[in-house]
XYZ file of C-alpha atoms in Angstrom:
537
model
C 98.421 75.085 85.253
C 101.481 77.046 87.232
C 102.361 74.841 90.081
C 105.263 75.205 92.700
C 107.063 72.566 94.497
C 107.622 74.544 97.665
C 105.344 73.455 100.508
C 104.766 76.894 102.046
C 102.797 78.321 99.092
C 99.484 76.579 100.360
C 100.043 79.953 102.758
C 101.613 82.513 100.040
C 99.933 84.333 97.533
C 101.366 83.156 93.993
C 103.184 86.063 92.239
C 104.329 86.830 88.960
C 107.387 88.936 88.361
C 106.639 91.160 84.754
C 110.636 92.268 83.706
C 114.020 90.420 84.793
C 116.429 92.826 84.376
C 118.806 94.270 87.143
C 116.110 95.047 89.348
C 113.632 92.416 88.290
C 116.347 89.869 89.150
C 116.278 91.181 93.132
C 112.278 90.750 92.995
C 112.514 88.059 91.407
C 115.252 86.416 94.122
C 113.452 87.768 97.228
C 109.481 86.344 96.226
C 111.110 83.059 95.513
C 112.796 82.777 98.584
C 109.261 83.801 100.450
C 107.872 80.846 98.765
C 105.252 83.212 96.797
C 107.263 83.151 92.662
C 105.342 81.279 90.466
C 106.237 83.145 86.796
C 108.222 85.120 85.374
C 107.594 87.583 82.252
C 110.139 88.952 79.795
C 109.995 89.447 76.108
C 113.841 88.590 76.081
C 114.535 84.724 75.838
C 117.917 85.076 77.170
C 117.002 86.602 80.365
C 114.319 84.190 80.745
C 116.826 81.498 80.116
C 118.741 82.731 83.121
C 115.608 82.800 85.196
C 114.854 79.088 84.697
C 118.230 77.718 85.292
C 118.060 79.621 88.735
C 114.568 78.929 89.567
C 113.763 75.598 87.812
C 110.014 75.719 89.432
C 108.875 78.515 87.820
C 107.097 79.280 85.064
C 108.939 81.939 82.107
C 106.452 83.604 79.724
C 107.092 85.828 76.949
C 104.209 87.893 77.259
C 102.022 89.312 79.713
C 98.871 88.088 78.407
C 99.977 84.433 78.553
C 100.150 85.438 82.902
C 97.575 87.091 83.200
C 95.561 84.093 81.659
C 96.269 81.881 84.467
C 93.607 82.347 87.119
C 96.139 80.962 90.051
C 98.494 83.959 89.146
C 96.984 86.532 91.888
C 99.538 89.055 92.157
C 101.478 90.778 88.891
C 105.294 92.722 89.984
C 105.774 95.626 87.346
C 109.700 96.051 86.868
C 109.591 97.478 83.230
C 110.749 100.531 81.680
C 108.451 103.414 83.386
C 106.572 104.272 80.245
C 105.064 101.055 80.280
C 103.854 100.537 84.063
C 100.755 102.091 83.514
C 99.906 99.360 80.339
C 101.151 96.397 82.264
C 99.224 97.302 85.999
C 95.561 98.581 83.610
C 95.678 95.467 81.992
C 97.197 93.173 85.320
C 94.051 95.030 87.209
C 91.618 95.100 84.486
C 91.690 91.157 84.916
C 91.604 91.456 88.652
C 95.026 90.758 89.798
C 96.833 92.362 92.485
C 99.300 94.884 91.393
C 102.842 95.967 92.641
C 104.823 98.889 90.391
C 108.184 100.149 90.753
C 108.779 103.351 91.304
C 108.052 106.403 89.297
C 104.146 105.071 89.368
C 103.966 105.906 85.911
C 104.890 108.852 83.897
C 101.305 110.509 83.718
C 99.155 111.949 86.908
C 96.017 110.711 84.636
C 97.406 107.473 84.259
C 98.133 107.354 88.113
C 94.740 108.265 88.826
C 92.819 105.781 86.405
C 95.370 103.195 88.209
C 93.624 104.167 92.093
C 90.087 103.853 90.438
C 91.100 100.468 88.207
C 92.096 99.022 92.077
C 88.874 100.434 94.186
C 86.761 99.471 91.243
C 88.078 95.839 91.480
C 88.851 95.681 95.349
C 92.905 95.175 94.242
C 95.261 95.799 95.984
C 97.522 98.655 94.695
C 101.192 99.398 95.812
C 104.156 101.631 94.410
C 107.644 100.229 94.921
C 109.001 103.327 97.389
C 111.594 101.201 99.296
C 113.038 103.513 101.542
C 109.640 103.888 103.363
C 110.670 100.139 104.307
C 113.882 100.002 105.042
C 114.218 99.518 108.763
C 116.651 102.167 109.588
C 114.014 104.861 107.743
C 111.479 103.994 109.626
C 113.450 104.333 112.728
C 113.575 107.744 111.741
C 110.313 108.255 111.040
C 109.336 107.114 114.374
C 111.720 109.270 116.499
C 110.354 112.305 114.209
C 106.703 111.610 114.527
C 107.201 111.327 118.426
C 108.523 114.628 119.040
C 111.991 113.807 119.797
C 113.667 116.015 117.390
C 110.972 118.782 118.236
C 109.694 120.937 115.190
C 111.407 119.966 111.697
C 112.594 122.951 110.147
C 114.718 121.560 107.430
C 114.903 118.517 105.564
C 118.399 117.718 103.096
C 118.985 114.522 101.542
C 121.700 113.654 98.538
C 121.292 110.427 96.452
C 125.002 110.200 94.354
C 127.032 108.167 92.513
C 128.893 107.277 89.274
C 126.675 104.121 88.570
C 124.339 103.361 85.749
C 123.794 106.128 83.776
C 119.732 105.956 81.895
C 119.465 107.230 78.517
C 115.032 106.741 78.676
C 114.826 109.032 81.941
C 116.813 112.030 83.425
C 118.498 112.025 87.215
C 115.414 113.201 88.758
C 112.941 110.424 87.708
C 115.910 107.563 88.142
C 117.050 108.935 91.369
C 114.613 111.425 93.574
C 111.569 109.235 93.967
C 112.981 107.155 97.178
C 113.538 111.147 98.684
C 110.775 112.164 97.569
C 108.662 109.485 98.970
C 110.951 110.328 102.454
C 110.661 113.750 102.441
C 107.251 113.458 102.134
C 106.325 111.069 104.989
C 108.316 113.051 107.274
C 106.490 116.550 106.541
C 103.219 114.406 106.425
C 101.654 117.119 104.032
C 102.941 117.385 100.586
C 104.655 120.667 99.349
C 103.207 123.382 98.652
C 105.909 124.615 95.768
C 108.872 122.785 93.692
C 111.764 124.185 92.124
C 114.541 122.584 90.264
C 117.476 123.334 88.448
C 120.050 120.928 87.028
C 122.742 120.560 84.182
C 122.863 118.300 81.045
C 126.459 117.058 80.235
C 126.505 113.921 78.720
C 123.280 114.057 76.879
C 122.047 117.699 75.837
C 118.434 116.825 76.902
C 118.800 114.497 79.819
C 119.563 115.906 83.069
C 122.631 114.095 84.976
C 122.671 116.373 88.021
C 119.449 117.775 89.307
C 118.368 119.903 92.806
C 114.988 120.195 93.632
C 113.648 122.637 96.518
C 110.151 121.608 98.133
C 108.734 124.487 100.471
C 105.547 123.271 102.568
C 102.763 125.371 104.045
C 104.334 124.727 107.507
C 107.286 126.547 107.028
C 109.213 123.094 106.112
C 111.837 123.389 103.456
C 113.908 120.857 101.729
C 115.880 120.030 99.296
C 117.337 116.911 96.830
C 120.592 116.785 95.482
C 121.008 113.519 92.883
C 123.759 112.840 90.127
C 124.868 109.756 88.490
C 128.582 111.965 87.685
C 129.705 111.624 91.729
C 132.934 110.488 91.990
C 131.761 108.255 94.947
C 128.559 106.672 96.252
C 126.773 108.856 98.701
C 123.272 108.630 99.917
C 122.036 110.753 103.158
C 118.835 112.466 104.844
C 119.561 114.977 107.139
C 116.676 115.821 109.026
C 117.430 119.211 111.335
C 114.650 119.694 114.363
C 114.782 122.662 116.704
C 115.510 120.411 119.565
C 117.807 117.614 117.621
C 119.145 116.445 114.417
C 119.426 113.328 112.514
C 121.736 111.781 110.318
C 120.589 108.524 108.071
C 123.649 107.492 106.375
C 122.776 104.589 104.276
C 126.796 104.233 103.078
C 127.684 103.283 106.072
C 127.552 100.341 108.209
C 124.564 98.660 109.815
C 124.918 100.006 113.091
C 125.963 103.023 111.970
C 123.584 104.494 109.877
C 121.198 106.260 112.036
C 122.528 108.834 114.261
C 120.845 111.500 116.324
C 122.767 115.079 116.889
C 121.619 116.704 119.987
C 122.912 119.983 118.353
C 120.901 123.238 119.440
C 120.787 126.688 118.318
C 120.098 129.096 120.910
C 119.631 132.953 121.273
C 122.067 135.028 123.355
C 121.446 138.725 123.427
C 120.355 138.410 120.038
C 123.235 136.389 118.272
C 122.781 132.874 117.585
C 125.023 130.409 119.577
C 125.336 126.895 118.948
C 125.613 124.356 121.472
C 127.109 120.888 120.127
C 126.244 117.544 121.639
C 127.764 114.118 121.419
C 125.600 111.902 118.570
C 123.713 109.075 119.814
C 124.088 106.107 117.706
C 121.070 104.374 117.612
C 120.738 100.821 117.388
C 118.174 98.971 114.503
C 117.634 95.297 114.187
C 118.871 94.557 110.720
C 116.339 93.288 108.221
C 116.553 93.617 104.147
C 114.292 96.521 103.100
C 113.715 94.430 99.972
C 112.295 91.028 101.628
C 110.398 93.690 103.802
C 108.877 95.804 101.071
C 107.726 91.790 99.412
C 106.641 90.705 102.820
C 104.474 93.664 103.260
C 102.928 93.507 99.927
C 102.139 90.086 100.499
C 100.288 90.960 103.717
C 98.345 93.569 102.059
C 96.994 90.897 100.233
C 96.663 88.321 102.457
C 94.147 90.516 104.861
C 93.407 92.906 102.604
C 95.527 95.909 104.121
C 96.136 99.562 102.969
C 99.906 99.211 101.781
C 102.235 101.911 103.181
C 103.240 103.126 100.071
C 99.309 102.777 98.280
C 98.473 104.622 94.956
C 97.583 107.495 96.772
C 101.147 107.702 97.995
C 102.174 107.247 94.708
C 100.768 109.793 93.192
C 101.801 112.334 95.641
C 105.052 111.305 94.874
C 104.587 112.147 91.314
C 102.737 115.364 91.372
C 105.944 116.222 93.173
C 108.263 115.049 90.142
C 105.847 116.181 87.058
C 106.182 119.860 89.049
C 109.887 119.608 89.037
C 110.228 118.698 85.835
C 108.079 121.697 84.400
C 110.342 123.467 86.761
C 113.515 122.162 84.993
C 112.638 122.489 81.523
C 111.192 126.042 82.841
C 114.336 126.762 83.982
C 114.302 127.320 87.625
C 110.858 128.336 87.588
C 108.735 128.042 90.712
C 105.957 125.447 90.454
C 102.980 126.391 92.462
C 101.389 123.042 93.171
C 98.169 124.677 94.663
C 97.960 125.615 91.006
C 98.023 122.211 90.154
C 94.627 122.423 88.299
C 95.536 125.339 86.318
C 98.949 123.505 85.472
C 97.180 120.398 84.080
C 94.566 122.399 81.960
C 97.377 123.969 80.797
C 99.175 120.874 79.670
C 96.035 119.703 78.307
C 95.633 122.113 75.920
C 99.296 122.249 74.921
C 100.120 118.222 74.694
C 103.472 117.072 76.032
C 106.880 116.774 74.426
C 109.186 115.116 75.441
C 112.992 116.838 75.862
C 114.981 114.062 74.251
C 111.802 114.396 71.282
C 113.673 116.328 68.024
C 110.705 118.143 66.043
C 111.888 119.512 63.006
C 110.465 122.766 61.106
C 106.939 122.922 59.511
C 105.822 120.636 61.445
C 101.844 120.736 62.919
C 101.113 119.069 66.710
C 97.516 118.873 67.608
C 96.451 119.522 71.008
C 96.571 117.601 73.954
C 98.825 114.784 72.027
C 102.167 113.576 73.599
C 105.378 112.509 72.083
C 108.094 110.640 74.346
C 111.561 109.812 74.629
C 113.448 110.060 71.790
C 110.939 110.740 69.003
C 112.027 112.127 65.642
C 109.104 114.140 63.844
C 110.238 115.079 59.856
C 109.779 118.579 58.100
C 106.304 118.916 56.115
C 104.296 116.564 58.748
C 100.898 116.639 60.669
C 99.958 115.155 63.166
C 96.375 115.780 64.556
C 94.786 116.135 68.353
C 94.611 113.607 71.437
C 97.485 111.493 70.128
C 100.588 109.611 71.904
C 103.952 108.893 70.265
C 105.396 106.501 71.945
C 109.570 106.017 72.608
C 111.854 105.902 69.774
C 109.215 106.805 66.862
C 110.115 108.497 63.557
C 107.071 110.107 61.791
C 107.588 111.742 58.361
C 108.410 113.485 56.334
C 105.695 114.623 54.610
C 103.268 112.141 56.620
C 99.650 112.733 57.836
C 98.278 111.205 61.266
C 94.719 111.554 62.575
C 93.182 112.341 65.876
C 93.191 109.738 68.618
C 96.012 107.500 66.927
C 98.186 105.514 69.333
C 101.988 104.554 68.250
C 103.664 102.792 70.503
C 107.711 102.212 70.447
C 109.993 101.654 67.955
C 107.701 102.247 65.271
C 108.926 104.285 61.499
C 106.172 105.704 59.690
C 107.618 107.251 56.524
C 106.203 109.082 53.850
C 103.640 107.455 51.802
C 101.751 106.467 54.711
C 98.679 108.276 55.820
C 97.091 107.352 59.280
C 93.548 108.286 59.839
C 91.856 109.126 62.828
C 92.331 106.656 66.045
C 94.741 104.342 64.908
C 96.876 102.228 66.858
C 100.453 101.032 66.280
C 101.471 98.314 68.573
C 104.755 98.409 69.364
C 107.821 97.953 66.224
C 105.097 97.580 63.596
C 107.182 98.029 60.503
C 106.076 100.296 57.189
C 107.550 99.937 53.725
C 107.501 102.571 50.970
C 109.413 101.346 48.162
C 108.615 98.069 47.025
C 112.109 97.261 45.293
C 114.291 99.005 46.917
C 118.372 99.127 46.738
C 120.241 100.912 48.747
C 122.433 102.017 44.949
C 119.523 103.529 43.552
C 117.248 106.271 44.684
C 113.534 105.302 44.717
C 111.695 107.965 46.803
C 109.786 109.266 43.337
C 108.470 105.279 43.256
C 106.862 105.963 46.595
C 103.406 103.759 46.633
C 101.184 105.219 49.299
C 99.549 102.983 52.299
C 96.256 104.443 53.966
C 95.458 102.962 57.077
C 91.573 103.720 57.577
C 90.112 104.858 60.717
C 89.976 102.760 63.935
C 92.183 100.022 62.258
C 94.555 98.101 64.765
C 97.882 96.740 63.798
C 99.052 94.850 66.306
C 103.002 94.498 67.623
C 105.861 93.464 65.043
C 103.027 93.256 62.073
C 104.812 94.469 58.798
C 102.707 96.481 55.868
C 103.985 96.163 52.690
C 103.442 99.520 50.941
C 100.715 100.319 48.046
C 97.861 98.615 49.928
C 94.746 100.084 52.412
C 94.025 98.516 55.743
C 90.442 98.911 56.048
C 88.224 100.724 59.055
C 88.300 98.983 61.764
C 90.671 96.433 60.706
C 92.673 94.534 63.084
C 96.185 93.043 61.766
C 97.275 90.360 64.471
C 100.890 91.057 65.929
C 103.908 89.330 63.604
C 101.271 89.664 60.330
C 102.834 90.297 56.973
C 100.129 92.200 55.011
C 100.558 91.964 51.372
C 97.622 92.998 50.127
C 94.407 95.172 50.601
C 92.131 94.308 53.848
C 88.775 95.156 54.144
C 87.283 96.755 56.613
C 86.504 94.993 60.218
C 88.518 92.494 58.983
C 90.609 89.825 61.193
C 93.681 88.932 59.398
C 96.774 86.626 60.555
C 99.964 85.220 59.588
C 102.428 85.528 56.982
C 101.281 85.833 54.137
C 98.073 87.488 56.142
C 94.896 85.593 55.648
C 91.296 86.594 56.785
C 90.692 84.833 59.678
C 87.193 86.141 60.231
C 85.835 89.310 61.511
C 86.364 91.764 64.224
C 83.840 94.803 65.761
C 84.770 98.266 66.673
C 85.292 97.450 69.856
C 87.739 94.874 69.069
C 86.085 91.178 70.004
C 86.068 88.564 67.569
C 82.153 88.604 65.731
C 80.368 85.410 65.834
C 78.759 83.615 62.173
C 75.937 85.842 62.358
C 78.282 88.812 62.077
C 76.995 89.915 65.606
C 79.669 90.891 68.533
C 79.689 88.752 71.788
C 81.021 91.423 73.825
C 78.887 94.954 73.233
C 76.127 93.142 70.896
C 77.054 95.139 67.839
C 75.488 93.911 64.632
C 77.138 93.942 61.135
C 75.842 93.399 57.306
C 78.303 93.373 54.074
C 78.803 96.570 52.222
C 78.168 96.966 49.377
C 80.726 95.106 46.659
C 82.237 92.759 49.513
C 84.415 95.540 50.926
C 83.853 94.066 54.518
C 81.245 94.587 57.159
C 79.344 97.509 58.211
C 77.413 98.011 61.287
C 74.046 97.854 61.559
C 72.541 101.076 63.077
């Protein structure tokens, strides 16, 4: 049972934080000060070291199952790697919690979608990390704009720079232009109607370090973002230019500078345009951290069951905007209608996705519809088939075969001698062998002995196959299993050496002693000459 010591949580909602690293850690900081941390989740036992020697009271797990298992966990923070928010907030939802994510949503509109419908279906609450739409002096902003003040926005310009962290898993634009985005966005109150972007790679050929990205809006409403991580300083601004003022949001500067409003003017005299200058007005904001607001709010939400300010919905928006600049970029330059938006995702559909840091080499076959991510590496001579998704820092092939539907998540090598039928899954670093003697002195690839993995088998996360064996249909290898020999099919095998622990069904629940499956009611017989179970039709 997770308990806390602080006295106030009989009123906070208990939260668990899923990631410590350097943003985790601020999450992490600001929900135990509101009284609301209860657990922490990281797969890396040094940063959960650190965690418990600065929070004592709380709970570190390695895994997000072991959280989402405790029923007095009612809230899960997502501050992962992006291409695993949409894993970590299906699964926190799919067993009812409440679920924050960091910004970019997730990496796939489909996957942003299913998200909103996961939360509505459950009655969750849903909210994307978007912190500038909380920080104080934003909203400021935001107010003056929506009241008139600075008359009809014409123009919106905002620059995020720096020479700070520099991201080898995502480019400038997804690391940088979601907080504008998200801004630009809530000022226009409509979302754009078009996207271009252009940018240049210098430090990585694939990756993007300096990107600008032009949003036009049915209203006449243009803007633009300007982000790099090579700025010689800091800089971070949103201009916002009215027909009747201006304003200036500064966020390098001090407190009660940051906001100021330009009564500048451009008026028409005998048809040349005259400007007319004013003195700024610095305008004065009580100072609060945008952080402990963004928590607060998100604890509110939940509390009485409130839309949060920056909601799925929101979310999405944000990233319809950034998957049409990112076609754009790798387009170069080219104009992304986002009324076309339909005819764009059909598109994509049809062709798959792959990823610009992905290397594909030659003769190599990609089904349709199937995605490969960051940093991929698909070998000469190999297939893979339709509906698939390659996950980060995978190396297929050569000469390798992969079904339809399979699933490989990262850090996984499958080299040749392995054949993966159709609707596989990989958890994440499984590990294949080919040679079963092998020395780095002698070359063994003519000793190759083949593995087949059979359709609809599972091998779960840091399993190992030793080569020259079949996993059966169906089969599921638990994660950490060392499989040194044949397993049947529907098998449950564990441990190393893997035993048979009993028997799974095809849709993955453990079957009871009369072969039958708790879960969907599935019934299964033995085939014939014990090679496992077979359903019953």
């Amino acid at each position: 049972m997770i308990m806390s010591n602080n006295s106030t949580m009989k009123n906070k909602k208990n939260i668990a934080v899923i990631g410590a690293g350097n943003w985790g850690k601020n999450l992490i900081r600001n929900y135990f000060e509101l009284g609301a941390l209860v657990a922490v989740c990281d797969k890396r036992p040094q940063a959960l070291e650190e965690v418990h020697k600065l929070y004592p009271s709380c709970e570190t797990y390695p895994s997000l199952k072991d959280v989402l298992s405790h029923s007095d966990v009612e809230a899960i923070i997502i501050a992962t790697p992006a291409e695993t928010h949409f894993i970590h907030a299906r699964e926190a939802l799919l067993s009812g919690k409440h679920v924050f994510v960091e910004k970019p949503m997730t990496l796939a509109e489909k996957d942003a979608e299913e998200m909103i419908r996961l939360a509505q279906e459950h009655q969750r609450i849903l909210m994307v990390g978007h912190l500038l739409q909380h920080h104080p002096v934003f909203a400021k902003l935001k107010q003056i704009a929506v009241s008139g003040e600075l008359g009809r926005i014409n123009y919106i310009y905002s620059h995020r720079l720096n020479l700070g962290k520099i991201r080898r898993e995502e480019n400038i634009l997804w690391s940088f232009a979601p907080h504008d985005i998200s801004m630009i966005i809530a000022l226009a109150g409509e979302e754009p109607e078009s996207v271009l972007a252009t940018g240049g790679n210098y430090l990585h050929k694939k990756i993007a370090d300096v990107t600008t990205t032009h949003l036009e809006f049915s209203s006449g409403l243009k803007a633009h973002i300007f982000v790099s991580w090579l700025h010689p300083f800091k800089d971070q601004k949103l201009v916002v230019v009215g027909d009747r003022k201006m304003a200036v949001f500064d966020d390098t500067l001090p407190w009660e500078e940051k906001l100021l409003i330009y009564p500048h003017t451009v008026k028409w005299e005998h048809n040349i345009p005259v400007p007319t200058k004013g003195i700024p007005e610095r305008i004065a904001v009580p100072y609060a951290e945008p952080l402990k607001l963004e928590c607060e709010h998100f604890l509110d939400c939940i509390k009485n069951n409130k839309q949060p300010l920056t909601d799925g919905a929101e979310g999405l928006r944000v990233l319809r905007v950034l998957n049409a600049a990112e076609c754009s970029l790798n387009e170069n330059g080219q104009r992304i209608n986002l009324q076309n938006k339909q005819a764009i995702a059909e598109e994509k559909a049809t062709t798959g996705f792959i990823h610009p840091t992905a290397s594909i080499d030659e003769r190599v076959e990609i089904g349709p519809r199937t995605k490969i991510w960051h940093f991929s590496h698909v070998l000469s001579n190999t297939k893979i088939g339709q509906n698939c998704s390659i996950g980060q820092n995978v190396v297929i092939g050569p000469d390798v075969a992969v079904g339809d539907g399979c699933k490989i998540q990262n850090n996984v090598s499958v080299y040749k001698g392995v054949t993966l039928s159709d609707d596989v899954f990989c958890g994440p670093s499984v590990v294949f062998t080919n040679v079963i003697n092998p020395r780095s002195e002698i070359r063994r690839m003519s000793e190759v002995k083949p593995t087949l993995v059979k359709k609809g088998a599972t091998l779960g996360a840091n399993s190992t196959i030793v080569c020259g064996h079949t996993i059966g249909s169906y089969a599921f290898v638990a994660a950490g299993a060392v499989v040194t020999k044949d397993v049947l099919d529907h098998a449950l095998i564990a441990g190393n050496p893997a035993r048979q622990m009993g028997w799974v069904c095809q849709c993955g629940h453990k079957l009871n002693a009369k072969h039958q499956c708790p879960a969907c009611g599935n019934k299964y017989k033995m085939k014939p000459k014990q090679q496992g179970l077979q359903k019953i039709e």
